Coordinates of C-alpha atoms and ligand atoms in Angstrom, one line a residue:
X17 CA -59.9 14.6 62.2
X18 CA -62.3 14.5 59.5
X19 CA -63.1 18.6 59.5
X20 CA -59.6 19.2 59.9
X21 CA -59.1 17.2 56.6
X22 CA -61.4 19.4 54.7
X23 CA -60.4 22.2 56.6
X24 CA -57.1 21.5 54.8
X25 CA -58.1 20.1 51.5
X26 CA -59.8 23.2 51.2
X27 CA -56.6 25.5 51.9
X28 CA -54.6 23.4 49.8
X29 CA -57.2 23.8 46.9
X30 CA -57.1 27.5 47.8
X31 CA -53.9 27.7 46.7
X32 CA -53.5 26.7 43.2
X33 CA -51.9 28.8 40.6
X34 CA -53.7 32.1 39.9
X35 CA -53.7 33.1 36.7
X36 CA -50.9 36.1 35.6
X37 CA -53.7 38.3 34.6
X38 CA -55.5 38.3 37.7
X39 CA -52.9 40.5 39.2
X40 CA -53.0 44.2 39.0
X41 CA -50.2 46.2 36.8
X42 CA -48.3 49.6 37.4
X43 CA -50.0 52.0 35.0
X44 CA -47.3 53.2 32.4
X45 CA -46.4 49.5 31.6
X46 CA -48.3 47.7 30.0
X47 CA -47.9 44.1 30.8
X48 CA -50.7 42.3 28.6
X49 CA -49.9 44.5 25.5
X50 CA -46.3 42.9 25.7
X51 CA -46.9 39.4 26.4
X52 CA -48.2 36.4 23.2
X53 CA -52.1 36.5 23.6
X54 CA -52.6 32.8 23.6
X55 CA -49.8 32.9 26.7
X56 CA -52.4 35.3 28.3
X57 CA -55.4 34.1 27.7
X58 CA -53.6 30.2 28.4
X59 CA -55.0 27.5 30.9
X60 CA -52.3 26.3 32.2
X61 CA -52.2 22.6 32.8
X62 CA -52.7 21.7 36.2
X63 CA -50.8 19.2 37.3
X64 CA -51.6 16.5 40.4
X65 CA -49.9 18.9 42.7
X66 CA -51.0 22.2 41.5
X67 CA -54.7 20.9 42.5
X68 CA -53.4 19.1 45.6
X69 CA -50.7 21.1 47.8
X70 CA -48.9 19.2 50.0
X71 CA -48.5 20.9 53.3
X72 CA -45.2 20.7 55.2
X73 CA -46.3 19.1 58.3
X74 CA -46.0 15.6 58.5
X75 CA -48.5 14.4 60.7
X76 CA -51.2 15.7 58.3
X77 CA -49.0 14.0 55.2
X78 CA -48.6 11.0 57.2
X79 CA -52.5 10.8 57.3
X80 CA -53.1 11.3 53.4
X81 CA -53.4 8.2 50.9
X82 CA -51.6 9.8 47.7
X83 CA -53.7 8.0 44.9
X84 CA -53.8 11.0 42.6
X85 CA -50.6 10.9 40.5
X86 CA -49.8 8.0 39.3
X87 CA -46.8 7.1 40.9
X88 CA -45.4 3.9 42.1
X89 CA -46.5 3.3 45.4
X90 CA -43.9 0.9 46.1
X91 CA -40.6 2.8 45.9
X92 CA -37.7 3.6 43.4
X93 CA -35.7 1.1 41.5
X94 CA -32.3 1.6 43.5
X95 CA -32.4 2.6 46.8
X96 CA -33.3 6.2 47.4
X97 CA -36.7 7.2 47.4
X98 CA -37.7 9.2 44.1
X99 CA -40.7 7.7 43.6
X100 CA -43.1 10.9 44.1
X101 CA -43.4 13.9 42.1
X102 CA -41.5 17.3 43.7
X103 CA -42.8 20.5 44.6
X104 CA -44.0 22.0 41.5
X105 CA -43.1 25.6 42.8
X106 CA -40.3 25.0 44.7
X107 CA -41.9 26.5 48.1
X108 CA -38.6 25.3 50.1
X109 CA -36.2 26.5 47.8
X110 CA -37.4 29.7 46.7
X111 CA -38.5 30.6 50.6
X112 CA -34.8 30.1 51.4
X113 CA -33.6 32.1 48.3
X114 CA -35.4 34.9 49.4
X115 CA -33.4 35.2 52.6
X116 CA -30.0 35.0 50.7
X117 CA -31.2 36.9 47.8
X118 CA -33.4 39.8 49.5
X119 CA -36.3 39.3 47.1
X120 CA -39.7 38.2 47.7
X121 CA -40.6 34.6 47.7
X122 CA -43.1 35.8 44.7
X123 CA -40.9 37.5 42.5
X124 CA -38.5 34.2 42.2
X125 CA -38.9 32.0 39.2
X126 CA -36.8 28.6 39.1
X127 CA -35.5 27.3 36.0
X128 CA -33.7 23.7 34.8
X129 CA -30.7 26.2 34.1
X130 CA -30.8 30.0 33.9
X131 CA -31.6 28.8 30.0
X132 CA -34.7 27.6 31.1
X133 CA -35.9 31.1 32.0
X134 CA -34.2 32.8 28.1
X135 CA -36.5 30.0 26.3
X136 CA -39.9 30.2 28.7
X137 CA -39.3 34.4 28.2
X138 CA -39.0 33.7 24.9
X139 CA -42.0 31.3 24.7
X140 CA -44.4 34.0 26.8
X141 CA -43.6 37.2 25.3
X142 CA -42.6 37.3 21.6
X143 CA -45.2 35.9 18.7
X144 CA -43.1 33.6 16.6
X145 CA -42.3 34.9 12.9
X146 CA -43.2 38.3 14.1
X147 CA -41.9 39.8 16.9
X148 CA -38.2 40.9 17.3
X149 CA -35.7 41.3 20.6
X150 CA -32.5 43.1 21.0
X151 CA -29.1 41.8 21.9
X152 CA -25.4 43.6 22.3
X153 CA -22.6 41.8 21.1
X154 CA -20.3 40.3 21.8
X155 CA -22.9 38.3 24.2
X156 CA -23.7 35.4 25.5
X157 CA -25.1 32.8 22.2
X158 CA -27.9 31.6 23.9
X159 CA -30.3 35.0 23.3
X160 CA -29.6 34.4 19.9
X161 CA -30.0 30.8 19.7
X162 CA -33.2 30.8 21.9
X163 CA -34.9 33.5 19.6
X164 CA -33.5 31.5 16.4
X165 CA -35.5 28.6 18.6
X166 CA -38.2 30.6 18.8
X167 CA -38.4 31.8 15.3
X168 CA -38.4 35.4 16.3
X169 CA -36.0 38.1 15.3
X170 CA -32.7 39.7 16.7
X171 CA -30.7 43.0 16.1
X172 CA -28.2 43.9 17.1
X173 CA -26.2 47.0 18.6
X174 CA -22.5 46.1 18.8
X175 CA -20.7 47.2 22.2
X176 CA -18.2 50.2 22.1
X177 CA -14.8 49.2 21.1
X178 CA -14.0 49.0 25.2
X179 CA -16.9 46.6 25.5
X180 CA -18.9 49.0 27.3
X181 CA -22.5 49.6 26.4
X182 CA -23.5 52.6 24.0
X183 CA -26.7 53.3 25.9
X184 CA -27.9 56.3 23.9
X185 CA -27.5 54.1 20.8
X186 CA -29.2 51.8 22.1
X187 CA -32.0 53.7 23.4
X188 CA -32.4 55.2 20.0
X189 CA -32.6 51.8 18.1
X190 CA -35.3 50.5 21.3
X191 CA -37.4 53.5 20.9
X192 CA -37.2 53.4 17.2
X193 CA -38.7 49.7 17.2
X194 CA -40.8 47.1 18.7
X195 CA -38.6 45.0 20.5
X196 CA -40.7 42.7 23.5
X197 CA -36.9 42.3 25.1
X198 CA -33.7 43.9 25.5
X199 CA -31.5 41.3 26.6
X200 CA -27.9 42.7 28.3
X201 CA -25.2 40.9 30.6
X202 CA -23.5 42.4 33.3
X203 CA -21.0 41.3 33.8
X204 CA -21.0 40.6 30.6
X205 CA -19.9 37.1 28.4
X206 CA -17.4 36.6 26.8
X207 CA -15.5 39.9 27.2
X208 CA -15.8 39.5 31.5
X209 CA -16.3 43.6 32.2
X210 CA -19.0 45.2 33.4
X211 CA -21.1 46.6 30.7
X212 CA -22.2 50.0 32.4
X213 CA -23.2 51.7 35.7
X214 CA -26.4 51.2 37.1
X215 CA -27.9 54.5 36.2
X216 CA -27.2 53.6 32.7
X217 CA -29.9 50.4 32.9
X218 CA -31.9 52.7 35.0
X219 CA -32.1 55.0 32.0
X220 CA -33.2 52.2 29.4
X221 CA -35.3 50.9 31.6
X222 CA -37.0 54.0 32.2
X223 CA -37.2 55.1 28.5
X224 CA -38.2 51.5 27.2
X225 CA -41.5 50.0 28.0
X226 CA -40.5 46.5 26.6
X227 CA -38.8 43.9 28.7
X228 CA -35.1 44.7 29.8
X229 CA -33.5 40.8 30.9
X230 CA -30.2 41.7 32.8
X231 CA -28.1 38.6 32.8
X232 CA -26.2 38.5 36.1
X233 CA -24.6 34.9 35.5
X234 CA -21.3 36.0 37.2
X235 CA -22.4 38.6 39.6
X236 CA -21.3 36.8 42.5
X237 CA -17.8 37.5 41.2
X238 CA -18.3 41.1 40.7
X239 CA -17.3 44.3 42.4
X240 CA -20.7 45.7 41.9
X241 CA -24.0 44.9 43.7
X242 CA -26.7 42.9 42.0
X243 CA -29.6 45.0 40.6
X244 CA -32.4 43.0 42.2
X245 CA -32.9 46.4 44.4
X246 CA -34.5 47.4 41.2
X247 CA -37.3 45.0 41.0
X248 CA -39.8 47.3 43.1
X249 CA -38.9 50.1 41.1
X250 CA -39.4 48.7 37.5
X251 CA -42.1 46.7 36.4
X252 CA -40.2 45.6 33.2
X253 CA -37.2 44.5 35.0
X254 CA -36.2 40.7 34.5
X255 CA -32.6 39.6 36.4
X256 CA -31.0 36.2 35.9
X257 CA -28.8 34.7 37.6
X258 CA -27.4 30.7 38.2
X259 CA -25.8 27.8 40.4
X260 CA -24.0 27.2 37.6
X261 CA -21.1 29.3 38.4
X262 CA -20.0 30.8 41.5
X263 CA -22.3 28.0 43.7
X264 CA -20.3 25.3 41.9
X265 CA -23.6 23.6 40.5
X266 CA -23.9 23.7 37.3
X267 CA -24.5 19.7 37.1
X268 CA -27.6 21.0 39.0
X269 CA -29.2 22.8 36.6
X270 CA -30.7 25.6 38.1
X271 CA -31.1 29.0 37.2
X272 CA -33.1 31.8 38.8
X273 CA -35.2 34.4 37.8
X274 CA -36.2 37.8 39.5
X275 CA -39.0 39.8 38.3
X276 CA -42.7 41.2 39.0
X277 CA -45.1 38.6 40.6
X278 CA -47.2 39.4 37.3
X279 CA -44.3 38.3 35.1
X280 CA -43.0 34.7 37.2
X281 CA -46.5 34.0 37.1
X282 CA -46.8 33.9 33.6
X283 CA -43.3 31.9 33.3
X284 CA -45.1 29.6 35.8
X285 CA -47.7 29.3 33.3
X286 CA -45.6 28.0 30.5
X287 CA -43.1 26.2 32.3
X288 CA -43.3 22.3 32.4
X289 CA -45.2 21.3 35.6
X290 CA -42.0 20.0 37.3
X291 CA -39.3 21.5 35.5
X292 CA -37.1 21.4 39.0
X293 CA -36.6 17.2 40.3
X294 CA -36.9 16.7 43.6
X295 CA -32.6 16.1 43.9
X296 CA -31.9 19.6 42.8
X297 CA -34.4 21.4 44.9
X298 CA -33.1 19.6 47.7
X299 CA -29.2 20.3 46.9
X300 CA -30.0 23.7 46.5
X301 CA -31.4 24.1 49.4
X302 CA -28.4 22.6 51.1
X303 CA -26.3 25.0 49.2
X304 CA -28.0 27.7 50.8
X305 CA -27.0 27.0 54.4
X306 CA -23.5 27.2 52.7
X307 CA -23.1 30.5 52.1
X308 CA -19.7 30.7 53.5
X309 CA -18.5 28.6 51.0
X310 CA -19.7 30.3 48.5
X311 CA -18.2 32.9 49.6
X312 CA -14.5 31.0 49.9
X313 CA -15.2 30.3 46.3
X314 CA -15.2 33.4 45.6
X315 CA -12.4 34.8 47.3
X316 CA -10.2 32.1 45.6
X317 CA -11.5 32.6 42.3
X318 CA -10.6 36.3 42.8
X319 CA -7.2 35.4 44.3
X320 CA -6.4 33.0 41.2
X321 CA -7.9 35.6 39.1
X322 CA -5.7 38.1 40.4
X323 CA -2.5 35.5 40.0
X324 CA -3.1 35.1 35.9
X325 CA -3.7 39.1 36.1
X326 CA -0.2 39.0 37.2
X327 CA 1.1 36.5 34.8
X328 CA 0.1 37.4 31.3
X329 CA 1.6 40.4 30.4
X330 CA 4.8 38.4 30.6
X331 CA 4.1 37.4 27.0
X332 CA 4.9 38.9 23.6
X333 CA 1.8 37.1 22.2
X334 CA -0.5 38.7 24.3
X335 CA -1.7 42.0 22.7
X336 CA -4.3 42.7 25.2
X337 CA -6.2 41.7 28.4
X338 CA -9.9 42.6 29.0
X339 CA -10.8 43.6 32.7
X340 CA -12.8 40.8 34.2
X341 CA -15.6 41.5 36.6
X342 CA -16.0 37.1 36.6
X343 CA -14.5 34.0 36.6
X344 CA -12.8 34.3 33.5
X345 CA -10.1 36.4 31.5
X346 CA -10.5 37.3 27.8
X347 CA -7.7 38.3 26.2
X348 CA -6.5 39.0 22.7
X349 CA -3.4 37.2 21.1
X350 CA -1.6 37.2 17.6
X351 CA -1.4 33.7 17.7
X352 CA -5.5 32.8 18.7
X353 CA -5.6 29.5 16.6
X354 CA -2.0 28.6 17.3
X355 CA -2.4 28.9 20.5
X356 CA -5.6 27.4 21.0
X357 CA -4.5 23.9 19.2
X358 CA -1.0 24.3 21.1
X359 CA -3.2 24.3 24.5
X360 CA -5.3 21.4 23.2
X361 CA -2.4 19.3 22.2
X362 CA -1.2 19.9 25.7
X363 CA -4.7 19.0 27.1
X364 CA -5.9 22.2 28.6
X365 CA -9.0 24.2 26.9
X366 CA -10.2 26.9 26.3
X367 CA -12.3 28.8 23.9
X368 CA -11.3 30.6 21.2
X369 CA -13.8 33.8 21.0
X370 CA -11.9 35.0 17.8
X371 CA -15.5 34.6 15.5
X372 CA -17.3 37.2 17.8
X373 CA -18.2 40.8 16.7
X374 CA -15.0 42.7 18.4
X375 CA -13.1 39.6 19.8
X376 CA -10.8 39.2 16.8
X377 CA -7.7 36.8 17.9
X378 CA -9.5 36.6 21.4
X379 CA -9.1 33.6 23.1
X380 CA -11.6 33.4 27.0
X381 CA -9.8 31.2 29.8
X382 CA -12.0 30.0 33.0
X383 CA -10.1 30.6 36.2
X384 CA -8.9 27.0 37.2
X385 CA -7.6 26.1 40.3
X386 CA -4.3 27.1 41.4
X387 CA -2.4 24.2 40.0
X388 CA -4.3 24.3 36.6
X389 CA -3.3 28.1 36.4
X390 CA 0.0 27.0 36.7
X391 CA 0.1 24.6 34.8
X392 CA -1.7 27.2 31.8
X393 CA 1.0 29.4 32.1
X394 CA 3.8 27.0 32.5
X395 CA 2.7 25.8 29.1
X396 CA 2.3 29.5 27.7
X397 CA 6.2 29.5 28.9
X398 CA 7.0 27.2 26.2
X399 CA 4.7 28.3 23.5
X400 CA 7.0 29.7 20.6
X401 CA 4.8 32.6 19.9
Ligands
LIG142 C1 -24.1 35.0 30.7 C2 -24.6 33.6 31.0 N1 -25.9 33.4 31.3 C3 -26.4 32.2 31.5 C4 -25.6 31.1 31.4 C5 -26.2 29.7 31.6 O1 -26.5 29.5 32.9 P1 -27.2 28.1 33.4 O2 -26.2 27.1 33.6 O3 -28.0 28.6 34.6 O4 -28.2 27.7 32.3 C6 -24.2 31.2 31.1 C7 -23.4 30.0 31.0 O5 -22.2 30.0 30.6 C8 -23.7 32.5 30.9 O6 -22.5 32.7 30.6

C-alpha cells in the first residue's frame, strides 16, 4: 500500500503544469516573439492541486487525508457538498469536449465565459500602453472593451457595406503594422452573417504571423462547419466558442477556447487557479451527454428563425433585413428609437444597434420562443410606423 502511495504521489507530481515554453514551435511562427515577456518568462502560481493531482479512482482518493488546501473538512454550509476545491484543468470536461468537439484534449482551454479567454489573450500577448490589435466593425464590444481594459490599442477596418469582410484590406492594414491579434467573428455580432468563406481566414492567416481569434459564438447555428479543422494546420489560430448560446448555459459561464497546446498553455499560466467551480464543470459535463438536445435547440431556433424571416417584410418600417447565420435577426428600420421604446413600453427588448459603424436605424432581435415571436410581431402589427 505504502509503494503504491508513492508510486502515485509521484505520478501525480509528474504531472504539474509545464511551462508554455517548454514545448517546441512550428518554424515560421514565432510564438515567443508574440507573447508579453514577463507572461513568458512567468512562474505561474501553483496552486494545492496543480502540485497534488487527484486521480479518478476512488479507492486511492478514499485512502488520501486532504490536509493541503485549506478547506473545511467538515462540509458546506447548506446541504450539497462544495467544500473542496475543483479540478483546476477541468480533466473531465475537457476529455469529454474533445469527443463532441474533435479537438485534442490539449488544445482546449476553459474559460468563466468565452470573455474569460478575450481578457487572459489579452493579458498574455499584448504589452499594455504599447502594443495594438485589430478589430472589424461592426463587432462584438467586448474586443474593444477588453483591450481598453488592457490599456492596449485598437484599429479598426470597417466591414463592406454587406457586412462581409474586406480581406485584402485587411491584409494590407495587418501587414502594414504590428498587430499581436486579429480578432474576427463568424458568424459575426451584431449583423448575424457570416463574415467570409473559409479560404478567406485561410489567406490571413497565412499572410499574418500575429494571432488570428475567430469568434464562433453562434456557430452551432450556422450553415457552415466550425474551423477547428484548422488548428493543426495554423499555429496562430485561436477559435472561441460558448455554452452561452446554443447549449442554453449562459448562467454557466463557460466559454471554450481552441488553439496550439503552446498557446492554452500559456492561458493556463495566467488564468486564476480555479477559474471553472466545481457546479459548472459538472453541468457541462452533463450537457455533453445531451447532445441531442442541443441539437433540438437548434432546429427550433432555426424553425423560429425561419417564421420571423417570413414575417417582417410585412412591414413598411422595415427597410431591410440582414441574413442571419445565428440566433438573432438584425434589421434596419426608419423608426429604430420609436420602435425600440414602443417595444419597451410593451415589455419586450431588444437592442437598438443604431450607434454601430454601418448599423444606422438597426435594431438586433434574439430568436424567442414561439409564443414570444408572436407576440413581437403581434405588437409590430399595431406599431403606427
Ligand atoms: C460574438 C460573441 N462572443 C462571445 C460572447 C460571450 O460569450 P460568453 O457568454 O461565453 O462569455 C458573446 C455574447 O453575446 C458574443 O456575442
Amino acid at each position: 500500500m505504502v509503494d503504491e502511495l508513492l508510486k502515485y504521489l509521484q505520478r501525480a507530481h509528474a504531472r504539474t503544469r509545464a511551462p508554455a515554453n517548454d514545448c517546441g514551435l512550428m518554424k515560421t511562427f514565432n510564438l515567443e516573439k508574440l507573447v508579453r515577456p514577463n507572461i513568458w518568462a512567468l512562474k505561474p502560481y501553483s496552486s494545492a492541486r496543480d502540485e497534488f493531482v487527484i486521480e479518478d479512482d476512488t479507492a486511492t482518493q478514499n485512502a488520501l487525508t486532504f490536509l493541503d488546501a485549506n478547506e473545511n473538512p467538515l462540509g458546506s454550509v447548506g446541504n450539497a457538498p462544495n467544500n473542496r476545491y475543483p479540478d483546476p484543468y477541468q480533466r473531465h470536461l475537457k476529455q469529454a469536449l474533445s469527443t463532441v468537439k474533435q479537438v485534442a484534449e490539449e488544445r482546449i482551454f476553459l474559460g468563466n465565459g468565452s470573455d474569460e479567454a478575450v481578457d487572459l489573450l489579452f493579458r498574455v500577448f499584448c504589452i499594455p500602453g504599447q502594443d495594438k490589435i485589430l478589430i472589424t466593425p461592426p463587432t462584438y464590444g467586448m474586443y474593444q472593451v477588453s483591450a481598453d481594459i488592457n490599456h492596449v490599442g485598437v484599429d479598426k477596418v470597417l466591414l463592406n457595406e454587406d457586412f462581409s469582410l474586406p480581406t485584402e484590406k485587411v491584409l494590407e492594414v495587418a501587414q502594414n503594422n504590428d498587430y499581436k491579434m486579429i480578432f474576427l467573428c463568424n458568424p459575426n455580432n451584431p449583423t448575424g452573417n457570416a463574415i467570409a468563406p473559409q479560404e478567406a481566414f485561410e489567406k490571413i492567416l497565412n499572410a499574418y504571423q500575429g494571432i488570428v481569434v475567430i469568434d464562433e459564438a453562434y456557430i452551432d447555428f450556422a450553415a457552415f462547419p466550425s474551423m477547428t479543422g484548422l488548428l493543426d494546420r495554423y499555429p496562430n489560430l485561436v477559435i472561441l466558442q460558448t455554452f452561452s448560446k446554443a447549449w442554453g448555459l449562459a448562467n454557466l459561464r463557460l466559454g471554450m477556447a481552441f488553439a496550439s497546446p503552446e498557446i492554452i498553455g500559456l492561458l493556463n499560466k495566467v488564468k486564476p487557479p480555479y477559474n471553472i467551480n466545481g457546479l459548472t464543470q459538472e453541468l457541462g459535463l452533463k450537457a455533453l451527454e445531451h447532445l441531442d438536445q442541443k441539437n433540438e435547440f437548434v432546429a427550433e431556433i432555426h424553425r423560429q428563425r425561419a417564421w420571423l424571416y417570413a414575417q417582417l417584410p410585412q412591414f413598411d418600417f422595415i427597410q431591410k433585413i440582414y441574413p442571419s447565420e445565428t440566433n438573432f435577426i438584425l434589421f434596419k428600420t426608419t423608426q429604430p428609437k420609436r420602435l425600440y421604446d414602443y417595444l419597451v413600453q410593451h415589455q419586450v427588448i431588444v437592442r437598438n444597434r443604431s450607434t454601430q459603424p454601418l448599423c444606422e436605424g438597426c435594431l438586433r432581435i434574439s430568436v424567442g420562443t414561439e409564443t414570444e415571436n408572436q407576440r413581437l410581431v403581434a405588437l409590430m402589427k399595431s406599431f403606427d410606423g
